[in-house]
């Protein structure tokens, strides 16, 4: 990631970026979309009360909470928290207050509710 982008992200410059719909009440700003076998890197912005249903990680996922609080079944993660989800792990994610996270996925996640439909 170019130094100017890193500095912009950590100083709150992400507030000026354009976000697109991702899931209900969750928007995304792609820093680097998935391309071939390369990981995807993005910012996710959760509105207060937003959630992502239970999903499985097909590859490694790393998250840095830039603002607010992100939660899953194992706890609440405040600004500055660094989270690692191993390949094969499953969880749901939500934010009661809203949050912004920097996320890197080795591979797209598999939403488990989609398997039921």
mmCIF file of N, CA and C in Angstrom:
data_model
loop_
_atom_site.group_PDB
_atom_site.id
_atom_site.type_symbol
_atom_site.label_atom_id
_atom_site.label_comp_id
_atom_site.label_asym_id
_atom_site.label_seq_id
_atom_site.Cartn_x
_atom_site.Cartn_y
_atom_site.Cartn_z
ATOM 1 N N UNK A 1 0.846 -1.168 0.000
ATOM 2 C CA UNK A 1 0.000 0.000 0.000
ATOM 3 C C UNK A 1 0.896 1.236 0.000
ATOM 4 N N UNK A 2 0.666 2.182 -0.896
ATOM 5 C CA UNK A 2 1.505 3.388 -0.919
ATOM 6 C C UNK A 2 1.444 4.130 0.414
ATOM 7 N N UNK A 3 2.534 4.734 0.781
ATOM 8 C CA UNK A 3 2.634 5.430 2.068
ATOM 9 C C UNK A 3 1.547 6.484 2.226
ATOM 10 N N UNK A 4 1.242 7.224 1.145
ATOM 11 C CA UNK A 4 0.223 8.272 1.263
ATOM 12 C C UNK A 4 -1.137 7.662 1.620
ATOM 13 N N UNK A 5 -1.447 6.483 1.096
ATOM 14 C CA UNK A 5 -2.708 5.832 1.419
ATOM 15 C C UNK A 5 -2.717 5.398 2.877
ATOM 16 N N UNK A 6 -1.631 4.813 3.358
ATOM 17 C CA UNK A 6 -1.549 4.378 4.754
ATOM 18 C C UNK A 6 -1.738 5.569 5.689
ATOM 19 N N UNK A 7 -1.054 6.661 5.385
ATOM 20 C CA UNK A 7 -1.178 7.858 6.216
ATOM 21 C C UNK A 7 -2.608 8.387 6.173
ATOM 22 N N UNK A 8 -3.203 8.366 5.000
ATOM 23 C CA UNK A 8 -4.582 8.860 4.846
ATOM 24 C C UNK A 8 -5.552 8.008 5.668
ATOM 25 N N UNK A 9 -5.356 6.711 5.679
ATOM 26 C CA UNK A 9 -6.261 5.829 6.413
ATOM 27 C C UNK A 9 -6.154 6.035 7.913
ATOM 28 N N UNK A 10 -4.961 6.140 8.428
ATOM 29 C CA UNK A 10 -4.779 6.244 9.872
ATOM 30 C C UNK A 10 -5.109 7.635 10.403
ATOM 31 N N UNK A 11 -5.160 8.647 9.533
ATOM 32 C CA UNK A 11 -5.473 10.007 9.989
ATOM 33 C C UNK A 11 -6.945 10.365 9.794
ATOM 34 N N UNK A 12 -7.775 9.391 9.410
ATOM 35 C CA UNK A 12 -9.202 9.653 9.225
ATOM 36 C C UNK A 12 -9.567 10.101 7.823
ATOM 37 N N UNK A 13 -8.602 10.111 6.899
ATOM 38 C CA UNK A 13 -8.875 10.510 5.523
ATOM 39 C C UNK A 13 -9.865 9.599 4.821
ATOM 40 N N UNK A 14 -10.123 8.407 5.379
ATOM 41 C CA UNK A 14 -11.094 7.487 4.787
ATOM 42 C C UNK A 14 -12.487 8.108 4.770
ATOM 43 N N UNK A 15 -12.732 9.099 5.609
ATOM 44 C CA UNK A 15 -14.051 9.737 5.669
ATOM 45 C C UNK A 15 -14.399 10.431 4.353
ATOM 46 N N UNK A 16 -13.385 10.769 3.556
ATOM 47 C CA UNK A 16 -13.596 11.458 2.284
ATOM 48 C C UNK A 16 -13.718 10.496 1.099
ATOM 49 N N UNK A 17 -13.535 9.207 1.306
ATOM 50 C CA UNK A 17 -13.566 8.241 0.215
ATOM 51 C C UNK A 17 -14.995 7.856 -0.148
ATOM 52 N N UNK A 18 -15.179 7.429 -1.395
ATOM 53 C CA UNK A 18 -16.486 6.947 -1.840
ATOM 54 C C UNK A 18 -16.662 5.484 -1.468
ATOM 55 N N UNK A 19 -17.813 5.166 -0.915
ATOM 56 C CA UNK A 19 -18.161 3.798 -0.556
ATOM 57 C C UNK A 19 -19.346 3.370 -1.410
ATOM 58 N N UNK A 20 -19.376 2.089 -1.778
ATOM 59 C CA UNK A 20 -20.448 1.509 -2.589
ATOM 60 C C UNK A 20 -21.187 0.459 -1.762
ATOM 61 N N UNK A 21 -22.432 0.130 -2.134
ATOM 62 C CA UNK A 21 -23.171 -0.918 -1.403
ATOM 63 C C UNK A 21 -22.410 -2.245 -1.398
ATOM 64 N N UNK A 22 -22.468 -2.933 -0.258
ATOM 65 C CA UNK A 22 -21.817 -4.238 -0.108
ATOM 66 C C UNK A 22 -22.832 -5.264 0.399
ATOM 67 N N UNK A 23 -23.418 -5.000 1.557
ATOM 68 C CA UNK A 23 -24.513 -5.786 2.140
ATOM 69 C C UNK A 23 -25.453 -4.783 2.780
ATOM 70 N N UNK A 24 -26.581 -5.230 3.276
ATOM 71 C CA UNK A 24 -27.536 -4.324 3.885
ATOM 72 C C UNK A 24 -26.874 -3.532 5.010
ATOM 73 N N UNK A 25 -26.852 -2.196 4.881
ATOM 74 C CA UNK A 25 -26.285 -1.268 5.873
ATOM 75 C C UNK A 25 -24.769 -1.379 6.028
ATOM 76 N N UNK A 26 -24.094 -2.031 5.067
ATOM 77 C CA UNK A 26 -22.632 -2.123 5.050
ATOM 78 C C UNK A 26 -22.167 -1.681 3.662
ATOM 79 N N UNK A 27 -21.237 -0.726 3.626
ATOM 80 C CA UNK A 27 -20.700 -0.252 2.352
ATOM 81 C C UNK A 27 -19.217 -0.576 2.277
ATOM 82 N N UNK A 28 -18.673 -0.517 1.048
ATOM 83 C CA UNK A 28 -17.289 -0.921 0.815
ATOM 84 C C UNK A 28 -16.568 0.106 -0.050
ATOM 85 N N UNK A 29 -15.299 0.287 0.246
ATOM 86 C CA UNK A 29 -14.378 1.038 -0.613
ATOM 87 C C UNK A 29 -13.213 0.091 -0.907
ATOM 88 N N UNK A 30 -13.105 -0.352 -2.162
ATOM 89 C CA UNK A 30 -12.028 -1.275 -2.533
ATOM 90 C C UNK A 30 -10.709 -0.529 -2.643
ATOM 91 N N UNK A 31 -9.704 -0.986 -1.925
ATOM 92 C CA UNK A 31 -8.336 -0.496 -2.087
ATOM 93 C C UNK A 31 -7.661 -1.329 -3.161
ATOM 94 N N UNK A 32 -7.865 -2.648 -3.073
ATOM 95 C CA UNK A 32 -7.394 -3.562 -4.108
ATOM 96 C C UNK A 32 -8.403 -4.701 -4.219
ATOM 97 N N UNK A 33 -9.201 -4.724 -5.301
ATOM 98 C CA UNK A 33 -10.163 -5.824 -5.465
ATOM 99 C C UNK A 33 -9.439 -7.148 -5.701
ATOM 100 N N UNK A 34 -10.149 -8.239 -5.466
ATOM 101 C CA UNK A 34 -9.591 -9.558 -5.766
ATOM 102 C C UNK A 34 -9.210 -9.602 -7.239
ATOM 103 N N UNK A 35 -8.032 -10.139 -7.511
ATOM 104 C CA UNK A 35 -7.580 -10.298 -8.888
ATOM 105 C C UNK A 35 -6.756 -11.572 -8.957
ATOM 106 N N UNK A 36 -7.288 -12.582 -9.657
ATOM 107 C CA UNK A 36 -6.600 -13.867 -9.716
ATOM 108 C C UNK A 36 -6.456 -14.436 -8.323
ATOM 109 N N UNK A 37 -5.242 -14.805 -7.935
ATOM 110 C CA UNK A 37 -4.974 -15.352 -6.608
ATOM 111 C C UNK A 37 -4.552 -14.284 -5.598
ATOM 112 N N UNK A 38 -4.628 -13.018 -5.996
ATOM 113 C CA UNK A 38 -4.212 -11.938 -5.098
ATOM 114 C C UNK A 38 -5.309 -11.635 -4.084
ATOM 115 N N UNK A 39 -4.933 -11.296 -2.855
ATOM 116 C CA UNK A 39 -5.946 -10.984 -1.837
ATOM 117 C C UNK A 39 -6.698 -9.702 -2.159
ATOM 118 N N UNK A 40 -7.878 -9.564 -1.573
ATOM 119 C CA UNK A 40 -8.652 -8.340 -1.671
ATOM 120 C C UNK A 40 -8.425 -7.493 -0.431
ATOM 121 N N UNK A 41 -8.327 -6.172 -0.634
ATOM 122 C CA UNK A 41 -8.135 -5.237 0.474
ATOM 123 C C UNK A 41 -9.185 -4.144 0.336
ATOM 124 N N UNK A 42 -9.884 -3.854 1.422
ATOM 125 C CA UNK A 42 -10.974 -2.880 1.345
ATOM 126 C C UNK A 42 -11.233 -2.240 2.702
ATOM 127 N N UNK A 43 -12.010 -1.187 2.665
ATOM 128 C CA UNK A 43 -12.585 -0.599 3.868
ATOM 129 C C UNK A 43 -14.050 -0.985 3.883
ATOM 130 N N UNK A 44 -14.535 -1.430 5.021
ATOM 131 C CA UNK A 44 -15.961 -1.689 5.204
ATOM 132 C C UNK A 44 -16.491 -0.707 6.222
ATOM 133 N N UNK A 45 -17.631 -0.085 5.902
ATOM 134 C CA UNK A 45 -18.274 0.848 6.824
ATOM 135 C C UNK A 45 -19.627 0.258 7.215
ATOM 136 N N UNK A 46 -19.782 -0.034 8.510
ATOM 137 C CA UNK A 46 -21.019 -0.575 9.069
ATOM 138 C C UNK A 46 -21.828 0.573 9.661
ATOM 139 N N UNK A 47 -23.078 0.710 9.259
ATOM 140 C CA UNK A 47 -23.978 1.657 9.908
ATOM 141 C C UNK A 47 -24.341 1.081 11.285
ATOM 142 N N UNK A 48 -24.776 1.921 12.233
ATOM 143 C CA UNK A 48 -25.198 1.377 13.530
ATOM 144 C C UNK A 48 -26.261 0.292 13.349
ATOM 145 N N UNK A 49 -26.046 -0.850 14.003
ATOM 146 C CA UNK A 49 -26.971 -1.978 13.922
ATOM 147 C C UNK A 49 -26.750 -2.896 12.733
ATOM 148 N N UNK A 50 -25.795 -2.594 11.858
ATOM 149 C CA UNK A 50 -25.531 -3.421 10.677
ATOM 150 C C UNK A 50 -24.880 -4.740 11.063
ATOM 151 N N UNK A 51 -25.065 -5.746 10.200
ATOM 152 C CA UNK A 51 -24.452 -7.048 10.459
ATOM 153 C C UNK A 51 -24.154 -7.760 9.144
ATOM 154 N N UNK A 52 -23.265 -8.725 9.246
ATOM 155 C CA UNK A 52 -22.963 -9.643 8.142
ATOM 156 C C UNK A 52 -23.274 -11.036 8.680
ATOM 157 N N UNK A 53 -24.108 -11.814 7.950
ATOM 158 C CA UNK A 53 -24.510 -13.121 8.483
ATOM 159 C C UNK A 53 -23.332 -14.080 8.619
ATOM 160 N N UNK A 54 -23.601 -15.172 9.293
ATOM 161 C CA UNK A 54 -22.576 -16.198 9.525
ATOM 162 C C UNK A 54 -21.915 -16.562 8.197
ATOM 163 N N UNK A 55 -20.581 -16.589 8.230
ATOM 164 C CA UNK A 55 -19.818 -16.904 7.021
ATOM 165 C C UNK A 55 -18.556 -17.672 7.397
ATOM 166 N N UNK A 56 -18.015 -18.356 6.385
ATOM 167 C CA UNK A 56 -16.793 -19.150 6.562
ATOM 168 C C UNK A 56 -15.665 -18.481 5.792
ATOM 169 N N UNK A 57 -14.505 -18.460 6.413
ATOM 170 C CA UNK A 57 -13.318 -17.891 5.777
ATOM 171 C C UNK A 57 -12.620 -18.968 4.953
ATOM 172 N N UNK A 58 -12.593 -18.743 3.650
ATOM 173 C CA UNK A 58 -11.945 -19.690 2.727
ATOM 174 C C UNK A 58 -10.436 -19.471 2.712
ATOM 175 N N UNK A 59 -9.997 -18.347 3.245
ATOM 176 C CA UNK A 59 -8.583 -18.012 3.375
ATOM 177 C C UNK A 59 -8.411 -17.152 4.615
ATOM 178 N N UNK A 60 -7.199 -16.705 4.861
ATOM 179 C CA UNK A 60 -6.906 -15.857 6.016
ATOM 180 C C UNK A 60 -7.596 -14.502 5.854
ATOM 181 N N UNK A 61 -8.138 -13.980 6.958
ATOM 182 C CA UNK A 61 -8.722 -12.646 6.977
ATOM 183 C C UNK A 61 -8.056 -11.862 8.095
ATOM 184 N N UNK A 62 -7.643 -10.638 7.798
ATOM 185 C CA UNK A 62 -7.109 -9.756 8.837
ATOM 186 C C UNK A 62 -7.895 -8.458 8.821
ATOM 187 N N UNK A 63 -8.157 -7.913 10.002
ATOM 188 C CA UNK A 63 -8.978 -6.714 10.154
ATOM 189 C C UNK A 63 -8.291 -5.760 11.133
ATOM 190 N N UNK A 64 -8.311 -4.474 10.791
ATOM 191 C CA UNK A 64 -7.890 -3.416 11.693
ATOM 192 C C UNK A 64 -9.080 -2.475 11.859
ATOM 193 N N UNK A 65 -9.554 -2.306 13.083
ATOM 194 C CA UNK A 65 -10.691 -1.419 13.343
ATOM 195 C C UNK A 65 -10.175 0.018 13.359
ATOM 196 N N UNK A 66 -10.668 0.832 12.415
ATOM 197 C CA UNK A 66 -10.240 2.230 12.305
ATOM 198 C C UNK A 66 -11.124 3.176 13.112
ATOM 199 N N UNK A 67 -12.395 2.786 13.310
ATOM 200 C CA UNK A 67 -13.324 3.650 14.026
ATOM 201 C C UNK A 67 -14.484 2.811 14.542
ATOM 202 N N UNK A 68 -15.019 3.162 15.689
ATOM 203 C CA UNK A 68 -16.177 2.463 16.229
ATOM 204 C C UNK A 68 -15.834 1.131 16.862
ATOM 205 N N UNK A 69 -16.837 0.246 16.918
ATOM 206 C CA UNK A 69 -16.690 -1.065 17.546
ATOM 207 C C UNK A 69 -17.278 -2.127 16.628
ATOM 208 N N UNK A 70 -16.479 -3.125 16.278
ATOM 209 C CA UNK A 70 -16.960 -4.284 15.529
ATOM 210 C C UNK A 70 -17.050 -5.459 16.510
ATOM 211 N N UNK A 71 -18.103 -6.265 16.363
ATOM 212 C CA UNK A 71 -18.323 -7.383 17.282
ATOM 213 C C UNK A 71 -18.528 -8.674 16.521
ATOM 214 N N UNK A 72 -18.178 -9.779 17.181
ATOM 215 C CA UNK A 72 -18.553 -11.116 16.717
ATOM 216 C C UNK A 72 -18.785 -11.973 17.954
ATOM 217 N N UNK A 73 -18.972 -13.263 17.767
ATOM 218 C CA UNK A 73 -19.303 -14.135 18.892
ATOM 219 C C UNK A 73 -18.203 -14.212 19.954
ATOM 220 N N UNK A 74 -16.993 -13.787 19.618
ATOM 221 C CA UNK A 74 -15.906 -13.868 20.596
ATOM 222 C C UNK A 74 -15.632 -12.565 21.332
ATOM 223 N N UNK A 75 -16.298 -11.469 20.915
ATOM 224 C CA UNK A 75 -16.084 -10.230 21.647
ATOM 225 C C UNK A 75 -16.328 -8.976 20.847
ATOM 226 N N UNK A 76 -15.995 -7.843 21.485
ATOM 227 C CA UNK A 76 -16.118 -6.517 20.890
ATOM 228 C C UNK A 76 -14.714 -5.990 20.634
ATOM 229 N N UNK A 77 -14.529 -5.388 19.473
ATOM 230 C CA UNK A 77 -13.210 -4.915 19.057
ATOM 231 C C UNK A 77 -13.285 -3.413 18.815
ATOM 232 N N UNK A 78 -12.566 -2.654 19.634
ATOM 233 C CA UNK A 78 -12.595 -1.195 19.571
ATOM 234 C C UNK A 78 -11.551 -0.686 18.579
ATOM 235 N N UNK A 79 -11.591 0.620 18.344
ATOM 236 C CA UNK A 79 -10.624 1.261 17.457
ATOM 237 C C UNK A 79 -9.201 0.835 17.827
ATOM 238 N N UNK A 80 -8.447 0.444 16.797
ATOM 239 C CA UNK A 80 -7.069 -0.002 17.008
ATOM 240 C C UNK A 80 -6.937 -1.496 17.166
ATOM 241 N N UNK A 81 -8.045 -2.211 17.329
ATOM 242 C CA UNK A 81 -7.987 -3.674 17.467
ATOM 243 C C UNK A 81 -7.566 -4.302 16.143
ATOM 244 N N UNK A 82 -6.763 -5.346 16.250
ATOM 245 C CA UNK A 82 -6.306 -6.119 15.089
ATOM 246 C C UNK A 82 -6.832 -7.537 15.265
ATOM 247 N N UNK A 83 -7.571 -8.023 14.281
ATOM 248 C CA UNK A 83 -8.251 -9.317 14.372
ATOM 249 C C UNK A 83 -7.755 -10.217 13.257
ATOM 250 N N UNK A 84 -7.476 -11.468 13.576
ATOM 251 C CA UNK A 84 -7.075 -12.459 12.579
ATOM 252 C C UNK A 84 -8.064 -13.613 12.624
ATOM 253 N N UNK A 85 -8.666 -13.927 11.482
ATOM 254 C CA UNK A 85 -9.574 -15.068 11.368
ATOM 255 C C UNK A 85 -8.936 -16.089 10.435
ATOM 256 N N UNK A 86 -8.704 -17.276 10.967
ATOM 257 C CA UNK A 86 -7.992 -18.333 10.241
ATOM 258 C C UNK A 86 -8.857 -18.945 9.142
ATOM 259 N N UNK A 87 -8.224 -19.496 8.118
ATOM 260 C CA UNK A 87 -8.979 -20.221 7.097
ATOM 261 C C UNK A 87 -9.816 -21.327 7.748
ATOM 262 N N UNK A 88 -11.068 -21.451 7.298
ATOM 263 C CA UNK A 88 -11.964 -22.461 7.842
ATOM 264 C C UNK A 88 -12.780 -21.993 9.029
ATOM 265 N N UNK A 89 -12.420 -20.839 9.628
ATOM 266 C CA UNK A 89 -13.184 -20.340 10.771
ATOM 267 C C UNK A 89 -14.510 -19.745 10.291
ATOM 268 N N UNK A 90 -15.486 -19.714 11.218
ATOM 269 C CA UNK A 90 -16.816 -19.190 10.912
ATOM 270 C C UNK A 90 -17.247 -18.234 12.017
ATOM 271 N N UNK A 91 -17.978 -17.202 11.629
ATOM 272 C CA UNK A 91 -18.566 -16.280 12.601
ATOM 273 C C UNK A 91 -19.558 -15.358 11.905
ATOM 274 N N UNK A 92 -20.316 -14.607 12.706
ATOM 275 C CA UNK A 92 -21.154 -13.507 12.254
ATOM 276 C C UNK A 92 -20.486 -12.227 12.736
ATOM 277 N N UNK A 93 -20.764 -11.120 12.081
ATOM 278 C CA UNK A 93 -20.163 -9.845 12.466
ATOM 279 C C UNK A 93 -21.262 -8.800 12.549
ATOM 280 N N UNK A 94 -21.162 -7.892 13.528
ATOM 281 C CA UNK A 94 -22.121 -6.806 13.642
ATOM 282 C C UNK A 94 -21.460 -5.618 14.308
ATOM 283 N N UNK A 95 -22.153 -4.492 14.233
ATOM 284 C CA UNK A 95 -21.706 -3.297 14.944
ATOM 285 C C UNK A 95 -22.933 -2.573 15.478
ATOM 286 N N UNK A 96 -23.078 -2.529 16.791
ATOM 287 C CA UNK A 96 -24.206 -1.840 17.412
ATOM 288 C C UNK A 96 -24.114 -0.334 17.210
ATOM 289 N N UNK A 97 -22.890 0.192 17.222
ATOM 290 C CA UNK A 97 -22.677 1.642 17.152
ATOM 291 C C UNK A 97 -22.238 2.125 15.778
ATOM 292 N N UNK A 98 -21.886 1.198 14.880
ATOM 293 C CA UNK A 98 -21.275 1.544 13.599
ATOM 294 C C UNK A 98 -19.767 1.467 13.723
ATOM 295 N N UNK A 99 -19.106 1.169 12.609
ATOM 296 C CA UNK A 99 -17.648 1.095 12.624
ATOM 297 C C UNK A 99 -17.110 1.150 11.194
ATOM 298 N N UNK A 100 -15.808 1.372 11.111
ATOM 299 C CA UNK A 100 -15.080 1.293 9.847
ATOM 300 C C UNK A 100 -13.886 0.403 10.095
ATOM 301 N N UNK A 101 -13.695 -0.574 9.207
ATOM 302 C CA UNK A 101 -12.565 -1.488 9.355
ATOM 303 C C UNK A 101 -11.785 -1.578 8.045
ATOM 304 N N UNK A 102 -10.488 -1.755 8.181
ATOM 305 C CA UNK A 102 -9.615 -2.102 7.061
ATOM 306 C C UNK A 102 -9.519 -3.612 7.073
ATOM 307 N N UNK A 103 -9.831 -4.240 5.940
ATOM 308 C CA UNK A 103 -9.898 -5.698 5.896
ATOM 309 C C UNK A 103 -9.110 -6.233 4.713
ATOM 310 N N UNK A 104 -8.432 -7.348 4.940
ATOM 311 C CA UNK A 104 -7.766 -8.067 3.852
ATOM 312 C C UNK A 104 -8.220 -9.510 3.904
ATOM 313 N N UNK A 105 -8.714 -9.992 2.769
ATOM 314 C CA UNK A 105 -9.128 -11.381 2.633
ATOM 315 C C UNK A 105 -8.205 -12.061 1.641
ATOM 316 N N UNK A 106 -7.681 -13.247 1.991
ATOM 317 C CA UNK A 106 -6.934 -14.029 1.006
ATOM 318 C C UNK A 106 -7.858 -14.514 -0.098
ATOM 319 N N UNK A 107 -9.081 -14.861 0.283
ATOM 320 C CA UNK A 107 -10.106 -15.355 -0.640
ATOM 321 C C UNK A 107 -11.454 -14.808 -0.178
ATOM 322 N N UNK A 108 -12.408 -14.657 -1.094
ATOM 323 C CA UNK A 108 -13.741 -14.213 -0.658
ATOM 324 C C UNK A 108 -14.319 -15.185 0.373
ATOM 325 N N UNK A 109 -15.133 -14.642 1.281
ATOM 326 C CA UNK A 109 -15.792 -15.490 2.280
ATOM 327 C C UNK A 109 -17.007 -16.162 1.660
ATOM 328 N N UNK A 110 -17.471 -17.237 2.303
ATOM 329 C CA UNK A 110 -18.663 -17.970 1.872
ATOM 330 C C UNK A 110 -19.767 -17.676 2.879
ATOM 331 N N UNK A 111 -20.815 -16.958 2.436
ATOM 332 C CA UNK A 111 -21.950 -16.670 3.308
ATOM 333 C C UNK A 111 -22.736 -17.968 3.477
ATOM 334 N N UNK A 112 -22.883 -18.422 4.699
ATOM 335 C CA UNK A 112 -23.467 -19.740 4.952
ATOM 336 C C UNK A 112 -24.969 -19.755 4.752
ATOM 337 N N UNK A 113 -25.665 -18.647 4.980
ATOM 338 C CA UNK A 113 -27.109 -18.631 4.761
ATOM 339 C C UNK A 113 -27.441 -18.838 3.287
ATOM 340 N N UNK A 114 -26.525 -18.491 2.377
ATOM 341 C CA UNK A 114 -26.736 -18.698 0.951
ATOM 342 C C UNK A 114 -26.810 -20.188 0.607
ATOM 343 N N UNK A 115 -26.151 -21.033 1.433
ATOM 344 C CA UNK A 115 -26.173 -22.479 1.186
ATOM 345 C C UNK A 115 -27.543 -23.080 1.496
ATOM 346 N N UNK A 116 -28.290 -22.416 2.401
ATOM 347 C CA UNK A 116 -29.591 -22.920 2.812
ATOM 348 C C UNK A 116 -30.650 -22.627 1.743
ATOM 349 N N UNK A 117 -30.533 -21.471 1.111
ATOM 350 C CA UNK A 117 -31.537 -21.013 0.130
ATOM 351 C C UNK A 117 -31.660 -21.946 -1.065
#
